[in-house]
C-alpha cells in the first residue's frame, strides 16, 4: 500500500484535530495572570493574539520538518535526526521528568482549587491533599482500564467547550464593563508583556502535535497549512473572545484579583446556580486534561525504555499482562507529579514548563533551515520562507528570555532538572555500548 493510500484525513477532520488538541484547561485559569502582567485590557487581548501568531508560525514550520522526517515520535524524532542523539534524549528526558509530571500536577492543583468553593472552601493543605488524592485515583484507573480512560476523554471534550461557549456568548452580550472601549497602552512594559505571553502560550500548549498530521492528511502540501492556520486561528479566536467576555463582565481590578476568574465571571452572568454549572464544566475539562496527559505521559517512558534510554529500562518497558497497561511507567510519572504538587503552585509549574519546552521548540523551528540545507525531500513547504520560521524563532527566543526575567527561579529549576539528563545520557550510552560489544564478542 502506498503512503498516499494511508492518508485518510480531510481538511475538516484535520482542523478539528488541531482545535481539539490545543484547546485545554489553560484558558480558564490564565486569563487573570495575562491581564495582570499585560497591564491593560487591550494589551491582554493583544497578548493572546501575538501568542497565537507565534504559535501558527512555529506550527507551519514544524509541519515542513514533519513532512521531511516522517517518523514516529514527533519533535523527539526531529531533534534526534537534526541535532543528534544527545539533544533528542534531553527532549525525551524533559518529557518524562518535567513536562508530563508537571502538567499532571498543575492540572490536579487547579482542579482542587476549582472544586474548593463548591464544597464550602478548603485550606491550602486540604487542596494539596485533594490534588494528591486525584493523581493517585487517576493512576489506579489508568493501571486497570485503558478503555475507561478513553471514555473519560470523550466526556471531557464536551465539558471543556460548554463553559467557553457560555462565557463568550453571554459575556459579550450581557457584559456591562466598558474598559475595553478605551484603548490604552500605558501599562506596557517589555517584561510584563513577556510574562503575559508566557501565560497565553500555556493555553496554546499542544500545538507541537499538529506537525504529525503530515503523514495522515490528504494532499498535505495543500491541506496541512490550511489545517494549521485554520485550526489555530479558531483557537486564537476562542481565546480572544473568551477574554473579551471576561473583561466585559468584570472590571479589570476584579479580573486581576480573582483566583478563579472564569467561575467569578459565570457568577455575575448566571448567578450562583449557573456559576456552579459552569464550574462543574471546568472541572470536567481539567479532569480531561489530567486524564489525557497521564495517558500520553505514561507511554513516553515505555518508548524511551524500549530504546534503553532510561535507567531501569527493563522495568519501565513492561506492560502488565492482565490489564495491558504500563503500570510501572504510570507509577513513575505519578510519583514525580506528587513531588511537584508538594513543592509547586499552578503558576510556578506552568512557567517552568513553558521555559523548558520553548528552548526545544526554538531548536525545532530552526531545524527547517537544516532540512533545507540538507535538501531533504518534503511534500509540504512552509510558506513565506524564511519569514514565517523567523517569526517563530524570534518569538520563541523572546518567550525564553521573558521566562528568565519574570520567573527566574522556576526557569533555573527547569534548567537543572534538564541538565541532570546529561550524566544520565552518557552513563546509558556507555552502558549500551558495552552491552553491544559483549553481544558482538559472543
GROMACS .gro file of C-alpha atoms in nm:
model
  442
    1UNK     CA    1   0.000   0.000   0.000
    2UNK     CA    2   0.142   0.340  -0.092
    3UNK     CA    3   0.186   0.618   0.160
    4UNK     CA    4  -0.084   0.825  -0.012
    5UNK     CA    5  -0.336   0.544   0.029
    6UNK     CA    6  -0.287   0.563   0.404
    7UNK     CA    7  -0.385   0.928   0.411
    8UNK     CA    8  -0.747   0.929   0.525
    9UNK     CA    9  -0.786   1.268   0.696
   10UNK     CA   10  -0.956   1.551   0.508
   11UNK     CA   11  -0.922   1.921   0.579
   12UNK     CA   12  -1.225   1.944   0.811
   13UNK     CA   13  -1.110   1.647   1.019
   14UNK     CA   14  -0.757   1.790   1.040
   15UNK     CA   15  -0.883   2.129   1.160
   16UNK     CA   16  -1.097   1.959   1.426
   17UNK     CA   17  -0.794   1.762   1.546
   18UNK     CA   18  -0.587   2.080   1.577
   19UNK     CA   19  -0.862   2.254   1.775
   20UNK     CA   20  -0.922   1.950   1.995
   21UNK     CA   21  -0.553   1.902   2.074
   22UNK     CA   22  -0.479   2.265   2.159
   23UNK     CA   23  -0.785   2.388   2.349
   24UNK     CA   24  -0.747   2.261   2.702
   25UNK     CA   25  -0.793   2.390   3.054
   26UNK     CA   26  -0.527   2.662   3.044
   27UNK     CA   27  -0.753   2.935   2.905
   28UNK     CA   28  -0.980   2.911   3.212
   29UNK     CA   29  -0.704   2.976   3.461
   30UNK     CA   30  -0.453   3.202   3.285
   31UNK     CA   31  -0.680   3.495   3.195
   32UNK     CA   32  -0.628   3.683   3.523
   33UNK     CA   33  -0.249   3.635   3.504
   34UNK     CA   34  -0.240   3.752   3.140
   35UNK     CA   35  -0.434   4.073   3.216
   36UNK     CA   36  -0.235   4.140   3.533
   37UNK     CA   37   0.102   4.107   3.359
   38UNK     CA   38  -0.006   4.284   3.040
   39UNK     CA   39  -0.120   4.591   3.233
   40UNK     CA   40  -0.442   4.676   3.048
   41UNK     CA   41  -0.742   4.504   2.886
   42UNK     CA   42  -0.626   4.589   2.531
   43UNK     CA   43  -0.272   4.467   2.597
   44UNK     CA   44  -0.413   4.145   2.746
   45UNK     CA   45  -0.615   4.080   2.430
   46UNK     CA   46  -0.309   4.167   2.221
   47UNK     CA   47  -0.103   3.910   2.413
   48UNK     CA   48  -0.347   3.635   2.316
   49UNK     CA   49  -0.326   3.745   1.951
   50UNK     CA   50   0.055   3.763   1.937
   51UNK     CA   51   0.093   3.428   2.117
   52UNK     CA   52  -0.141   3.281   1.857
   53UNK     CA   53   0.063   3.426   1.569
   54UNK     CA   54   0.388   3.289   1.715
   55UNK     CA   55   0.221   2.951   1.756
   56UNK     CA   56   0.088   2.949   1.398
   57UNK     CA   57   0.433   3.037   1.257
   58UNK     CA   58   0.602   2.770   1.465
   59UNK     CA   59   0.336   2.512   1.371
   60UNK     CA   60   0.366   2.585   0.999
   61UNK     CA   61   0.743   2.548   1.020
   62UNK     CA   62   0.748   2.226   1.220
   63UNK     CA   63   0.498   2.083   0.971
   64UNK     CA   64   0.765   2.101   0.697
   65UNK     CA   65   1.010   1.919   0.925
   66UNK     CA   66   0.745   1.654   0.996
   67UNK     CA   67   0.692   1.612   0.621
   68UNK     CA   68   1.066   1.572   0.563
   69UNK     CA   69   1.116   1.334   0.859
   70UNK     CA   70   0.806   1.109   0.855
   71UNK     CA   71   0.898   0.915   1.170
   72UNK     CA   72   0.701   0.836   1.483
   73UNK     CA   73   0.790   1.031   1.793
   74UNK     CA   74   0.716   1.388   1.682
   75UNK     CA   75   0.966   1.650   1.796
   76UNK     CA   76   1.177   1.385   1.969
   77UNK     CA   77   1.241   1.219   1.630
   78UNK     CA   78   1.303   1.551   1.453
   79UNK     CA   79   1.554   1.676   1.712
   80UNK     CA   80   1.737   1.342   1.710
   81UNK     CA   81   1.762   1.344   1.330
   82UNK     CA   82   1.869   1.708   1.302
   83UNK     CA   83   2.082   1.762   1.613
   84UNK     CA   84   2.192   1.417   1.724
   85UNK     CA   85   2.112   1.165   1.996
   86UNK     CA   86   2.202   1.391   2.291
   87UNK     CA   87   1.954   1.668   2.204
   88UNK     CA   88   1.683   1.413   2.123
   89UNK     CA   89   1.746   1.235   2.452
   90UNK     CA   90   1.730   1.558   2.653
   91UNK     CA   91   1.393   1.642   2.499
   92UNK     CA   92   1.264   1.295   2.584
   93UNK     CA   93   1.412   1.331   2.934
   94UNK     CA   94   1.231   1.663   2.979
   95UNK     CA   95   0.906   1.499   2.871
   96UNK     CA   96   0.946   1.227   3.135
   97UNK     CA   97   1.083   1.421   3.434
   98UNK     CA   98   0.936   1.769   3.379
   99UNK     CA   99   0.666   1.815   3.118
  100UNK     CA  100   0.413   1.538   3.174
  101UNK     CA  101   0.455   1.519   3.555
  102UNK     CA  102   0.432   1.898   3.587
  103UNK     CA  103   0.127   1.920   3.359
  104UNK     CA  104  -0.045   1.647   3.560
  105UNK     CA  105   0.047   1.819   3.888
  106UNK     CA  106  -0.070   2.159   3.760
  107UNK     CA  107  -0.399   2.007   3.642
  108UNK     CA  108  -0.454   1.839   3.979
  109UNK     CA  109  -0.376   2.162   4.168
  110UNK     CA  110  -0.611   2.375   3.960
  111UNK     CA  111  -0.880   2.105   3.977
  112UNK     CA  112  -0.858   2.113   4.358
  113UNK     CA  113  -0.869   2.494   4.355
  114UNK     CA  114  -1.179   2.490   4.132
  115UNK     CA  115  -1.352   2.230   4.347
  116UNK     CA  116  -1.278   2.418   4.671
  117UNK     CA  117  -1.564   2.675   4.658
  118UNK     CA  118  -1.809   2.404   4.552
  119UNK     CA  119  -1.753   2.225   4.884
  120UNK     CA  120  -1.753   2.532   5.106
  121UNK     CA  121  -1.385   2.621   5.083
  122UNK     CA  122  -1.071   2.421   5.153
  123UNK     CA  123  -0.749   2.521   5.323
  124UNK     CA  124  -0.419   2.517   5.132
  125UNK     CA  125  -0.321   2.185   5.290
  126UNK     CA  126  -0.661   2.033   5.213
  127UNK     CA  127  -0.634   2.141   4.848
  128UNK     CA  128  -0.285   1.988   4.824
  129UNK     CA  129  -0.417   1.664   4.972
  130UNK     CA  130  -0.710   1.666   4.730
  131UNK     CA  131  -0.468   1.714   4.438
  132UNK     CA  132  -0.256   1.423   4.565
  133UNK     CA  133  -0.566   1.206   4.601
  134UNK     CA  134  -0.680   1.289   4.247
  135UNK     CA  135  -0.347   1.185   4.098
  136UNK     CA  136  -0.345   0.858   4.291
  137UNK     CA  137  -0.707   0.792   4.191
  138UNK     CA  138  -0.630   0.860   3.824
  139UNK     CA  139  -0.320   0.641   3.841
  140UNK     CA  140  -0.528   0.348   3.964
  141UNK     CA  141  -0.781   0.395   3.682
  142UNK     CA  142  -0.504   0.408   3.422
  143UNK     CA  143  -0.346   0.096   3.564
  144UNK     CA  144  -0.659  -0.118   3.528
  145UNK     CA  145  -0.851   0.015   3.225
  146UNK     CA  146  -0.735   0.195   2.911
  147UNK     CA  147  -1.090   0.166   2.770
  148UNK     CA  148  -1.237   0.364   3.060
  149UNK     CA  149  -0.967   0.628   3.014
  150UNK     CA  150  -1.079   0.677   2.652
  151UNK     CA  151  -1.444   0.723   2.753
  152UNK     CA  152  -1.346   0.984   3.013
  153UNK     CA  153  -1.164   1.179   2.741
  154UNK     CA  154  -1.473   1.195   2.517
  155UNK     CA  155  -1.684   1.335   2.802
  156UNK     CA  156  -1.413   1.586   2.891
  157UNK     CA  157  -1.400   1.719   2.534
  158UNK     CA  158  -1.767   1.820   2.554
  159UNK     CA  159  -1.719   1.952   2.908
  160UNK     CA  160  -1.448   2.199   2.811
  161UNK     CA  161  -1.649   2.352   2.525
  162UNK     CA  162  -1.967   2.434   2.719
  163UNK     CA  163  -1.815   2.680   2.972
  164UNK     CA  164  -1.616   2.850   2.695
  165UNK     CA  165  -1.923   2.896   2.475
  166UNK     CA  166  -2.141   3.019   2.764
  167UNK     CA  167  -1.897   3.287   2.880
  168UNK     CA  168  -1.817   3.400   2.525
  169UNK     CA  169  -2.181   3.441   2.419
  170UNK     CA  170  -2.335   3.581   2.738
  171UNK     CA  171  -2.027   3.777   2.843
  172UNK     CA  172  -2.015   3.969   2.515
  173UNK     CA  173  -2.394   4.021   2.502
  174UNK     CA  174  -2.469   4.092   2.870
  175UNK     CA  175  -2.136   4.227   2.993
  176UNK     CA  176  -2.156   4.587   3.114
  177UNK     CA  177  -1.793   4.670   3.183
  178UNK     CA  178  -1.672   4.937   2.941
  179UNK     CA  179  -1.299   4.907   2.997
  180UNK     CA  180  -1.232   4.767   2.650
  181UNK     CA  181  -1.380   5.078   2.489
  182UNK     CA  182  -1.077   5.288   2.588
  183UNK     CA  183  -0.760   5.181   2.406
  184UNK     CA  184  -0.465   5.230   2.640
  185UNK     CA  185  -0.105   5.111   2.618
  186UNK     CA  186   0.007   5.298   2.928
  187UNK     CA  187   0.061   4.977   3.124
  188UNK     CA  188   0.303   4.830   2.869
  189UNK     CA  189   0.642   4.705   2.983
  190UNK     CA  190   0.862   4.459   2.793
  191UNK     CA  191   0.893   4.228   3.093
  192UNK     CA  192   0.524   4.243   3.181
  193UNK     CA  193   0.409   4.175   2.827
  194UNK     CA  194   0.656   3.887   2.802
  195UNK     CA  195   0.512   3.737   3.122
  196UNK     CA  196   0.162   3.775   2.972
  197UNK     CA  197   0.277   3.586   2.662
  198UNK     CA  198   0.408   3.305   2.883
  199UNK     CA  199   0.062   3.268   3.033
  200UNK     CA  200  -0.100   3.269   2.689
  201UNK     CA  201   0.136   3.008   2.549
  202UNK     CA  202   0.050   2.767   2.827
  203UNK     CA  203  -0.306   2.773   2.689
  204UNK     CA  204  -0.172   2.712   2.335
  205UNK     CA  205   0.027   2.410   2.456
  206UNK     CA  206  -0.027   2.111   2.229
  207UNK     CA  207   0.047   2.294   1.904
  208UNK     CA  208   0.365   2.090   1.853
  209UNK     CA  209   0.150   1.784   1.782
  210UNK     CA  210  -0.010   1.935   1.471
  211UNK     CA  211   0.302   1.874   1.263
  212UNK     CA  212   0.249   1.499   1.295
  213UNK     CA  213  -0.063   1.531   1.078
  214UNK     CA  214   0.167   1.543   0.776
  215UNK     CA  215   0.160   1.164   0.746
  216UNK     CA  216  -0.218   1.132   0.785
  217UNK     CA  217  -0.371   1.416   0.587
  218UNK     CA  218  -0.473   1.406   0.220
  219UNK     CA  219  -0.273   1.636  -0.008
  220UNK     CA  220  -0.053   1.763   0.277
  221UNK     CA  221   0.119   2.025   0.063
  222UNK     CA  222  -0.219   2.197   0.024
  223UNK     CA  223  -0.427   2.093   0.326
  224UNK     CA  224  -0.168   2.091   0.606
  225UNK     CA  225  -0.102   2.467   0.610
  226UNK     CA  226  -0.478   2.527   0.582
  227UNK     CA  227  -0.542   2.296   0.878
  228UNK     CA  228  -0.275   2.462   1.092
  229UNK     CA  229  -0.376   2.818   1.002
  230UNK     CA  230  -0.748   2.737   1.021
  231UNK     CA  231  -0.732   2.531   1.341
  232UNK     CA  232  -0.502   2.764   1.533
  233UNK     CA  233  -0.695   3.070   1.412
  234UNK     CA  234  -1.011   2.916   1.556
  235UNK     CA  235  -0.827   2.850   1.884
  236UNK     CA  236  -0.695   3.207   1.887
  237UNK     CA  237  -1.045   3.344   1.819
  238UNK     CA  238  -1.191   3.136   2.103
  239UNK     CA  239  -0.923   3.257   2.346
  240UNK     CA  240  -0.961   3.622   2.243
  241UNK     CA  241  -1.342   3.612   2.259
  242UNK     CA  242  -1.331   3.430   2.594
  243UNK     CA  243  -1.104   3.704   2.730
  244UNK     CA  244  -1.334   3.972   2.586
  245UNK     CA  245  -1.631   3.803   2.756
  246UNK     CA  246  -1.447   3.811   3.089
  247UNK     CA  247  -1.325   4.171   3.065
  248UNK     CA  248  -1.671   4.290   2.952
  249UNK     CA  249  -1.828   4.123   3.256
  250UNK     CA  250  -1.579   4.203   3.534
  251UNK     CA  251  -1.381   4.521   3.600
  252UNK     CA  252  -1.009   4.487   3.531
  253UNK     CA  253  -0.925   4.510   3.901
  254UNK     CA  254  -1.154   4.216   3.983
  255UNK     CA  255  -1.012   4.009   3.696
  256UNK     CA  256  -0.658   4.062   3.824
  257UNK     CA  257  -0.753   3.984   4.185
  258UNK     CA  258  -0.953   3.670   4.104
  259UNK     CA  259  -0.817   3.322   4.175
  260UNK     CA  260  -1.095   3.167   3.967
  261UNK     CA  261  -1.181   3.429   3.707
  262UNK     CA  262  -1.398   3.206   3.487
  263UNK     CA  263  -1.611   3.099   3.786
  264UNK     CA  264  -1.639   3.460   3.907
  265UNK     CA  265  -1.745   3.570   3.559
  266UNK     CA  266  -2.006   3.294   3.548
  267UNK     CA  267  -2.136   3.401   3.888
  268UNK     CA  268  -2.205   3.754   3.758
  269UNK     CA  269  -2.361   3.629   3.435
  270UNK     CA  270  -2.568   3.337   3.560
  271UNK     CA  271  -2.595   3.366   3.938
  272UNK     CA  272  -2.473   3.110   4.189
  273UNK     CA  273  -2.652   2.812   4.031
  274UNK     CA  274  -2.527   2.896   3.683
  275UNK     CA  275  -2.176   2.954   3.817
  276UNK     CA  276  -2.185   2.612   3.981
  277UNK     CA  277  -2.281   2.451   3.650
  278UNK     CA  278  -2.002   2.636   3.467
  279UNK     CA  279  -1.756   2.537   3.740
  280UNK     CA  280  -1.860   2.173   3.704
  281UNK     CA  281  -1.796   2.202   3.330
  282UNK     CA  282  -1.449   2.339   3.403
  283UNK     CA  283  -1.388   2.054   3.646
  284UNK     CA  284  -1.471   1.807   3.373
  285UNK     CA  285  -1.236   1.991   3.137
  286UNK     CA  286  -0.945   1.991   3.382
  287UNK     CA  287  -1.013   1.629   3.471
  288UNK     CA  288  -0.990   1.553   3.099
  289UNK     CA  289  -0.658   1.738   3.074
  290UNK     CA  290  -0.521   1.538   3.366
  291UNK     CA  291  -0.655   1.217   3.213
  292UNK     CA  292  -0.518   1.284   2.864
  293UNK     CA  293  -0.174   1.388   2.983
  294UNK     CA  294  -0.142   1.087   3.212
  295UNK     CA  295  -0.242   0.862   2.921
  296UNK     CA  296   0.017   1.019   2.687
  297UNK     CA  297   0.279   1.076   2.955
  298UNK     CA  298   0.283   0.720   3.084
  299UNK     CA  299   0.365   0.594   2.733
  300UNK     CA  300   0.673   0.814   2.698
  301UNK     CA  301   0.890   0.622   2.950
  302UNK     CA  302   0.789   0.298   2.780
  303UNK     CA  303   0.904   0.427   2.439
  304UNK     CA  304   1.236   0.551   2.578
  305UNK     CA  305   1.287   0.235   2.784
  306UNK     CA  306   1.250   0.018   2.475
  307UNK     CA  307   1.547   0.204   2.330
  308UNK     CA  308   1.733   0.166   2.662
  309UNK     CA  309   1.734   0.542   2.714
  310UNK     CA  310   1.623   0.542   3.078
  311UNK     CA  311   1.762   0.386   3.396
  312UNK     CA  312   1.569   0.071   3.493
  313UNK     CA  313   1.457   0.038   3.130
  314UNK     CA  314   1.369  -0.331   3.167
  315UNK     CA  315   1.124  -0.240   3.444
  316UNK     CA  316   0.973   0.066   3.274
  317UNK     CA  317   0.910  -0.103   2.937
  318UNK     CA  318   0.693  -0.375   3.092
  319UNK     CA  319   0.324  -0.395   3.006
  320UNK     CA  320   0.107  -0.565   3.264
  321UNK     CA  321  -0.017  -0.893   3.109
  322UNK     CA  322  -0.351  -0.883   3.289
  323UNK     CA  323  -0.455  -0.522   3.226
  324UNK     CA  324  -0.243  -0.441   2.921
  325UNK     CA  325  -0.125  -0.116   3.080
  326UNK     CA  326   0.226   0.021   3.158
  327UNK     CA  327   0.184   0.013   3.535
  328UNK     CA  328   0.550   0.082   3.621
  329UNK     CA  329   0.560   0.379   3.387
  330UNK     CA  330   0.237   0.516   3.534
  331UNK     CA  331   0.386   0.488   3.883
  332UNK     CA  332   0.699   0.677   3.776
  333UNK     CA  333   0.511   0.967   3.614
  334UNK     CA  334   0.266   0.999   3.904
  335UNK     CA  335   0.541   0.978   4.168
  336UNK     CA  336   0.720   1.276   4.009
  337UNK     CA  337   0.384   1.454   3.978
  338UNK     CA  338   0.324   1.414   4.352
  339UNK     CA  339   0.662   1.577   4.423
  340UNK     CA  340   0.562   1.871   4.203
  341UNK     CA  341   0.227   1.902   4.381
  342UNK     CA  342   0.403   1.915   4.717
  343UNK     CA  343   0.664   2.171   4.611
  344UNK     CA  344   0.498   2.391   4.346
  345UNK     CA  345   0.198   2.602   4.255
  346UNK     CA  346  -0.002   2.610   3.931
  347UNK     CA  347   0.170   2.930   3.810
  348UNK     CA  348   0.521   2.811   3.903
  349UNK     CA  349   0.476   2.476   3.731
  350UNK     CA  350   0.332   2.622   3.412
  351UNK     CA  351   0.607   2.887   3.389
  352UNK     CA  352   0.873   2.616   3.429
  353UNK     CA  353   0.711   2.405   3.157
  354UNK     CA  354   0.687   2.693   2.907
  355UNK     CA  355   1.052   2.790   2.964
  356UNK     CA  356   1.199   2.444   2.918
  357UNK     CA  357   0.976   2.343   2.627
  358UNK     CA  358   1.030   2.660   2.426
  359UNK     CA  359   1.406   2.607   2.430
  360UNK     CA  360   1.345   2.282   2.240
  361UNK     CA  361   1.066   2.436   2.031
  362UNK     CA  362   1.303   2.709   1.908
  363UNK     CA  363   1.556   2.441   1.814
  364UNK     CA  364   1.279   2.251   1.638
  365UNK     CA  365   1.165   2.554   1.437
  366UNK     CA  366   1.525   2.641   1.348
  367UNK     CA  367   1.558   2.285   1.220
  368UNK     CA  368   1.377   2.384   0.900
  369UNK     CA  369   1.697   2.559   0.789
  370UNK     CA  370   1.885   2.232   0.842
  371UNK     CA  371   1.619   2.049   0.640
  372UNK     CA  372   1.658   2.295   0.353
  373UNK     CA  373   2.040   2.286   0.372
  374UNK     CA  374   2.044   1.905   0.359
  375UNK     CA  375   1.792   1.919   0.071
  376UNK     CA  376   1.566   1.670   0.246
  377UNK     CA  377   1.254   1.586   0.048
  378UNK     CA  378   0.935   1.732   0.195
  379UNK     CA  379   0.588   1.719   0.040
  380UNK     CA  380   0.496   2.036   0.227
  381UNK     CA  381   0.698   2.360   0.228
  382UNK     CA  382   0.642   2.636   0.484
  383UNK     CA  383   0.506   2.946   0.305
  384UNK     CA  384   0.687   3.282   0.302
  385UNK     CA  385   1.019   3.118   0.388
  386UNK     CA  386   1.223   3.239   0.579
  387UNK     CA  387   0.984   3.498   0.729
  388UNK     CA  388   0.743   3.251   0.893
  389UNK     CA  389   1.021   3.045   1.058
  390UNK     CA  390   1.199   3.360   1.178
  391UNK     CA  391   0.880   3.487   1.346
  392UNK     CA  392   0.855   3.154   1.529
  393UNK     CA  393   1.224   3.158   1.624
  394UNK     CA  394   1.245   3.518   1.747
  395UNK     CA  395   0.908   3.490   1.917
  396UNK     CA  396   1.031   3.178   2.095
  397UNK     CA  397   1.358   3.344   2.198
  398UNK     CA  398   1.161   3.638   2.340
  399UNK     CA  399   0.949   3.395   2.541
  400UNK     CA  400   1.255   3.213   2.680
  401UNK     CA  401   1.418   3.543   2.781
  402UNK     CA  402   1.090   3.661   2.936
  403UNK     CA  403   1.074   3.343   3.143
  404UNK     CA  404   1.426   3.410   3.272
  405UNK     CA  405   1.343   3.766   3.372
  406UNK     CA  406   0.991   3.719   3.508
  407UNK     CA  407   1.017   3.369   3.658
  408UNK     CA  408   1.389   3.322   3.719
  409UNK     CA  409   1.366   3.063   3.997
  410UNK     CA  410   1.131   2.838   3.801
  411UNK     CA  411   1.347   2.872   3.490
  412UNK     CA  412   1.657   2.769   3.688
  413UNK     CA  413   1.477   2.471   3.844
  414UNK     CA  414   1.367   2.360   3.496
  415UNK     CA  415   1.721   2.404   3.364
  416UNK     CA  416   1.875   2.200   3.648
  417UNK     CA  417   1.626   1.917   3.600
  418UNK     CA  418   1.704   1.919   3.227
  419UNK     CA  419   2.082   1.920   3.276
  420UNK     CA  420   2.059   1.625   3.515
  421UNK     CA  421   1.983   1.434   3.197
  422UNK     CA  422   2.340   1.490   3.072
  423UNK     CA  423   2.518   1.245   3.307
  424UNK     CA  424   2.225   1.005   3.265
  425UNK     CA  425   2.272   1.013   2.887
  426UNK     CA  426   2.648   0.948   2.899
  427UNK     CA  427   2.605   0.671   3.156
  428UNK     CA  428   2.340   0.499   2.947
  429UNK     CA  429   2.540   0.547   2.627
  430UNK     CA  430   2.845   0.384   2.786
  431UNK     CA  431   2.635   0.100   2.927
  432UNK     CA  432   2.459   0.037   2.596
  433UNK     CA  433   2.788   0.045   2.405
  434UNK     CA  434   2.938  -0.208   2.648
  435UNK     CA  435   2.637  -0.436   2.607
  436UNK     CA  436   2.668  -0.419   2.227
  437UNK     CA  437   3.039  -0.503   2.249
  438UNK     CA  438   2.961  -0.806   2.467
  439UNK     CA  439   2.697  -0.922   2.218
  440UNK     CA  440   2.941  -0.883   1.928
  441UNK     CA  441   3.209  -1.081   2.115
  442UNK     CA  442   2.959  -1.353   2.197
   0.00000   0.00000   0.00000
